[in-house]
Amino acid sequence: MQTRRQFFGATSAFALTALLAGCGGTTGASTDAKTTGASDSASSDGATGAASTGTLIVGFDAGYPPYGYVGDDGSYTGFDLDLAQAVCDKNGWEVQLEPIDWDAKDALLGSGQINCIWNGFTMEGREDDYTFSEPYMLNEQVVVVKADSDIKSMEDLAGKTVLTQVDSAALDVLQGDQADLAGTFKELQTIGDYNNAFMQLESGMVDAVACDLSIADYQMAAKPDEFRTLGALSSEHYAVGFAKGDTATADAVNAALKELDRDGTVKELCEKYADQGMSYDNWVLE
């Protein structure tokens, strides 16, 4: 899958904002690199990691509230981005926020243009492709429909058009453990970001959206009478992804996250984004 912006603004306006807005000296990672397999591209001895360079370069999807998005003031904000800043403060690192094309994340990580992926990043099924932090947040993959839809159960998705984000955990589930369910759909479509996915659901262009529970909670908090969930496709965890071999940075991030939990910072951030669906009850790192 904040206080803030009109989530359902015009698509073109959002895209322009996401491209032009920035903070903290962010220049925006190049997205013309070809995406390659994570196990090939995201390999490193840690030389480009924050533990070596003193700068955590966070690759994130700028259209993924409440974890990372463009705020009302045009700067990047979100739970994970605030958490990354707090971790950097603990470790004496600089933070650099790099909005990326999600489909290019592996190439960018492998080239060193970013040195972590921190944006509601599901670790299950990717354990062999990255060096991960310890999991910090519980998540589920769910299916969302319009509140007045005649779709009442997963079985009712037969013959319907379902939309999800490209290279997302929801897509992995629907092509893996829930492939039989997806086989009943009229069509399983993909899109670049969940902002536009929910705009299409609201307009009736698609029948359902498969996404992270946090994204669903965000949407339902913004428009409580517009959407509802059918149920969970899978349960999983979020973690911070680093290039293979960058254990020094992963260890430093783990230690900082645990300190931030003990000193109450994590709970404060969850409360800050509670109106977007964030809950401290889902925090799992101790």
Coordinates of C-alpha atoms in Angstrom, one line a residue, residues 4-15 65 69-70 72 144-146 193-204 209 215-227 276:
R4 CA -3.3 15.9 3.7
R5 CA -3.5 15.9 0.0
Q6 CA -6.5 15.2 -2.1
F7 CA -5.8 11.6 -2.9
F8 CA -8.1 11.4 -5.8
G9 CA -6.9 14.5 -7.7
A10 CA -6.5 14.4 -11.4
T11 CA -4.1 11.7 -12.6
S12 CA -2.0 14.1 -14.6
A13 CA -1.7 16.5 -11.8
F14 CA -0.5 13.8 -9.4
A15 CA 2.0 12.5 -11.9
P65 CA 0.5 6.1 0.9
Y69 CA 3.9 9.7 -1.1
V70 CA 3.9 13.4 -2.1
D72 CA 0.4 18.7 0.6
V144 CA -11.1 -4.4 -2.4
V145 CA -14.3 -3.7 -4.2
K146 CA -16.8 -0.8 -4.2
D193 CA 0.6 2.7 -9.0
Y194 CA -2.3 2.2 -6.6
N195 CA -3.4 5.8 -6.8
N196 CA -4.6 5.2 -10.3
A197 CA -5.8 1.7 -9.5
F198 CA -8.3 3.0 -7.0
M199 CA -9.4 5.8 -9.3
Q200 CA -10.2 3.1 -11.9
L201 CA -12.1 1.1 -9.3
E202 CA -14.1 4.1 -8.2
S203 CA -15.0 4.9 -11.8
G204 CA -16.1 1.4 -12.5
V209 CA -8.2 -4.1 -6.7
I215 CA -3.3 0.5 1.2
A216 CA -6.8 -0.7 1.6
D217 CA -7.1 0.8 5.0
Y218 CA -5.7 4.1 3.7
Q219 CA -8.4 4.2 0.9
M220 CA -11.2 3.2 3.2
A221 CA -10.1 5.8 5.8
A222 CA -10.2 8.5 3.1
K223 CA -13.5 7.3 1.7
P224 CA -15.2 5.1 4.2
D225 CA -18.5 4.8 2.2
E226 CA -16.8 4.1 -1.1
F227 CA -14.9 0.8 -0.6
Q276 CA -4.3 6.6 7.1

